[in-house]
Backbone as JSON, one array per atom type, in Angstrom:
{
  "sequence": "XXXXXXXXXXXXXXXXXXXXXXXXXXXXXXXXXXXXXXXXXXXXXXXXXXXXXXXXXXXXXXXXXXXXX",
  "N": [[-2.96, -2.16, -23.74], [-1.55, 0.34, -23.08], [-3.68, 1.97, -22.63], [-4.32, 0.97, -19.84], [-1.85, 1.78, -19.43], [-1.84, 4.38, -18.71], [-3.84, 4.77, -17.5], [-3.79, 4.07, -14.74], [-1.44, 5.87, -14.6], [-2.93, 8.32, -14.34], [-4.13, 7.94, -11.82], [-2.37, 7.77, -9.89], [-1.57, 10.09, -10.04], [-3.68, 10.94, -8.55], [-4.05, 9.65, -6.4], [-3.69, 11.49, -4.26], [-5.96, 12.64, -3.31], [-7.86, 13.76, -1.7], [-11.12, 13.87, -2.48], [-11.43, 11.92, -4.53], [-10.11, 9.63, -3.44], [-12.28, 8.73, -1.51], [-14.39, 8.42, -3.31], [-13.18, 5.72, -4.79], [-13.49, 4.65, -2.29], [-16.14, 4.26, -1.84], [-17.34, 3.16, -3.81], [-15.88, 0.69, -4.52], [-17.04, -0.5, -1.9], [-19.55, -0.67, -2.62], [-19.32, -2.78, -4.41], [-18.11, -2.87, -6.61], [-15.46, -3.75, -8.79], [-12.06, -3.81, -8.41], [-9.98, -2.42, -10.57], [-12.48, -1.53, -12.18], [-13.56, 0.28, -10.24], [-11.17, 2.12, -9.66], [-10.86, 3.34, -12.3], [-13.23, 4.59, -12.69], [-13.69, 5.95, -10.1], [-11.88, 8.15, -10.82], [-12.99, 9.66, -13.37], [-14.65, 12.24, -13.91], [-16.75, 12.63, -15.52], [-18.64, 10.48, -14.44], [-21.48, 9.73, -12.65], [-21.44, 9.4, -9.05], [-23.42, 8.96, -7.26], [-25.75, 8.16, -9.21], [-23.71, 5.5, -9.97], [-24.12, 4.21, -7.92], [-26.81, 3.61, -6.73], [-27.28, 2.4, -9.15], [-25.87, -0.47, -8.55], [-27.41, -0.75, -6.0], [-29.6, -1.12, -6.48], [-29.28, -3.53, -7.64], [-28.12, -4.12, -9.72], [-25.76, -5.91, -11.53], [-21.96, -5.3, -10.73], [-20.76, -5.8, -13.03], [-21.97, -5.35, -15.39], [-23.16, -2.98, -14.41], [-20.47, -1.37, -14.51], [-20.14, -1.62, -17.26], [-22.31, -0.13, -18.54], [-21.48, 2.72, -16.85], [-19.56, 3.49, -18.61]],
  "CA": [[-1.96, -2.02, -22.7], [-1.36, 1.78, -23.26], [-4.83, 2.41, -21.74], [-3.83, 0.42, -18.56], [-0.77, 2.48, -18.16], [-2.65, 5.64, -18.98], [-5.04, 4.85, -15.84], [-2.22, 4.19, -13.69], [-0.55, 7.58, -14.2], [-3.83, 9.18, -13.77], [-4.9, 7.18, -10.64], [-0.48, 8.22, -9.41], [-2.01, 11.56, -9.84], [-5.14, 11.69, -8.11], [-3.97, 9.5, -5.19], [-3.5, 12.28, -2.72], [-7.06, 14.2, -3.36], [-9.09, 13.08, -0.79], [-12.43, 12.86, -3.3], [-10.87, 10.74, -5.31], [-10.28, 8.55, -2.39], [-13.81, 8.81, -1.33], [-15.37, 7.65, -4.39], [-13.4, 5.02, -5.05], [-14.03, 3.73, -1.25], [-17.64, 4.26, -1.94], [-17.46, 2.03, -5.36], [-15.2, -0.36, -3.81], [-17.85, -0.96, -0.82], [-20.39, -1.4, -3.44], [-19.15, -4.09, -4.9], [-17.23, -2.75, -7.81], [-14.05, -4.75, -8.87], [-10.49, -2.83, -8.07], [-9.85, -2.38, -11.61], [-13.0, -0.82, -12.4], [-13.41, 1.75, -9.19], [-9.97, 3.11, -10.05], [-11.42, 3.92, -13.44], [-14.82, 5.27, -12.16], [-13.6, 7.05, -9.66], [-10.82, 8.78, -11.79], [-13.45, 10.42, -13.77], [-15.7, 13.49, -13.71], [-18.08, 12.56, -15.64], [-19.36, 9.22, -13.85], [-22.42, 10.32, -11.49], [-21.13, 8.87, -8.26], [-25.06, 8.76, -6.91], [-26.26, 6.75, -10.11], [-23.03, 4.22, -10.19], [-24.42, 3.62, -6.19], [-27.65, 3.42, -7.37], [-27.32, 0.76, -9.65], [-25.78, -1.18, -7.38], [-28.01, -1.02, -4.78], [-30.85, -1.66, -7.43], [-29.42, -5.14, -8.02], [-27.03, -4.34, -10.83], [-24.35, -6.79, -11.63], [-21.4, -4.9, -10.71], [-19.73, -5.76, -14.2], [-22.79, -4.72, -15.87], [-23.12, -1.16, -14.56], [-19.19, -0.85, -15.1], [-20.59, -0.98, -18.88], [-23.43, 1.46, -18.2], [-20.86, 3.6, -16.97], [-18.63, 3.53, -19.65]],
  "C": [[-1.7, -0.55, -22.39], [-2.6, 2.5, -22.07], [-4.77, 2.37, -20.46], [-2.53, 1.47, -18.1], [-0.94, 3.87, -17.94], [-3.53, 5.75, -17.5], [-3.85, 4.61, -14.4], [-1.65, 5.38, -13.08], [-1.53, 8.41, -14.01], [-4.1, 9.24, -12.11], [-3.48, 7.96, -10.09], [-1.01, 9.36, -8.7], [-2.65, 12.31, -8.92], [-5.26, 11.16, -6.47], [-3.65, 10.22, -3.54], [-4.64, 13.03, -3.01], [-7.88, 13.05, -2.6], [-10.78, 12.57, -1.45], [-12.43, 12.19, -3.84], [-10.66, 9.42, -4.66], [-11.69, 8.16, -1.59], [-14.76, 8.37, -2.16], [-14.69, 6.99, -4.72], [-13.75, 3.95, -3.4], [-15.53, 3.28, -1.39], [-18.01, 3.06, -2.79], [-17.22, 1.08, -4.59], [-16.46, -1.26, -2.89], [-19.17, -1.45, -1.59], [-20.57, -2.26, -4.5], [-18.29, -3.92, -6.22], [-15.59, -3.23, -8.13], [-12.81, -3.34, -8.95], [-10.35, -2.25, -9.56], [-11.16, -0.68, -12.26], [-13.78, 0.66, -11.5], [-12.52, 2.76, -9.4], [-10.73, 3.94, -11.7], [-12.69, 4.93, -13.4], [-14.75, 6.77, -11.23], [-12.57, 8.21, -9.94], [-11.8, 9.72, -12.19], [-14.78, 11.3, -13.88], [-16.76, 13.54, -14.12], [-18.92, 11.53, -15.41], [-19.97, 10.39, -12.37], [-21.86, 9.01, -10.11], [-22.36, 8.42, -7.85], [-25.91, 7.59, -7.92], [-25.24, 5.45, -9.95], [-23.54, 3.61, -8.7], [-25.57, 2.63, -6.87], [-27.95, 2.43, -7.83], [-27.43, -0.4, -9.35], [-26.48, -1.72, -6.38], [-29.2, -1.62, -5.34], [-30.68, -2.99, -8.14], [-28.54, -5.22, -9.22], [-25.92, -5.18, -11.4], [-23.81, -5.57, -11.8], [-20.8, -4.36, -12.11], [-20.99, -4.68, -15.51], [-22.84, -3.04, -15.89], [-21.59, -0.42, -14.48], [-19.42, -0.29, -16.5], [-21.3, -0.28, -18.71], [-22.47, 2.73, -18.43], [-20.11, 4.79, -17.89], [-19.18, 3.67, -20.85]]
}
């Protein structure tokens, strides 16, 4: 639960930076569940280009969430 409210107050944070809004639209559009876009696109070290990637290469969404992670 801690974790969850931990991503929350990050996501609070990051909601006015326009790249941050940009990658998770990007995720979002490629099929990635709400949950795990906010998480993805939160952090710096997820390759935005590979999490596409994946995706586009047939990935189950949930799948290359774990990749990610």
């Amino acid at each position: 639960m801690e974790d969850i409210q931990e991503l929350f107050e990050e996501v609070d944070a990051m909601e006015d930076e326009p790249v941050f809004r940009w990658r998770l639209e990007r995720l979002e559009q490629a099929g990635y569940d709400p949950c795990s876009a906010l998480e993805l696109a939160g952090r710096q070290d997820v390759d935005l280009h590979f999490a596409l990637d994946l995706r586009k290469r047939g990935c189950p969404a949930e799948t290359a969430a774990r990749i990610l992670n």
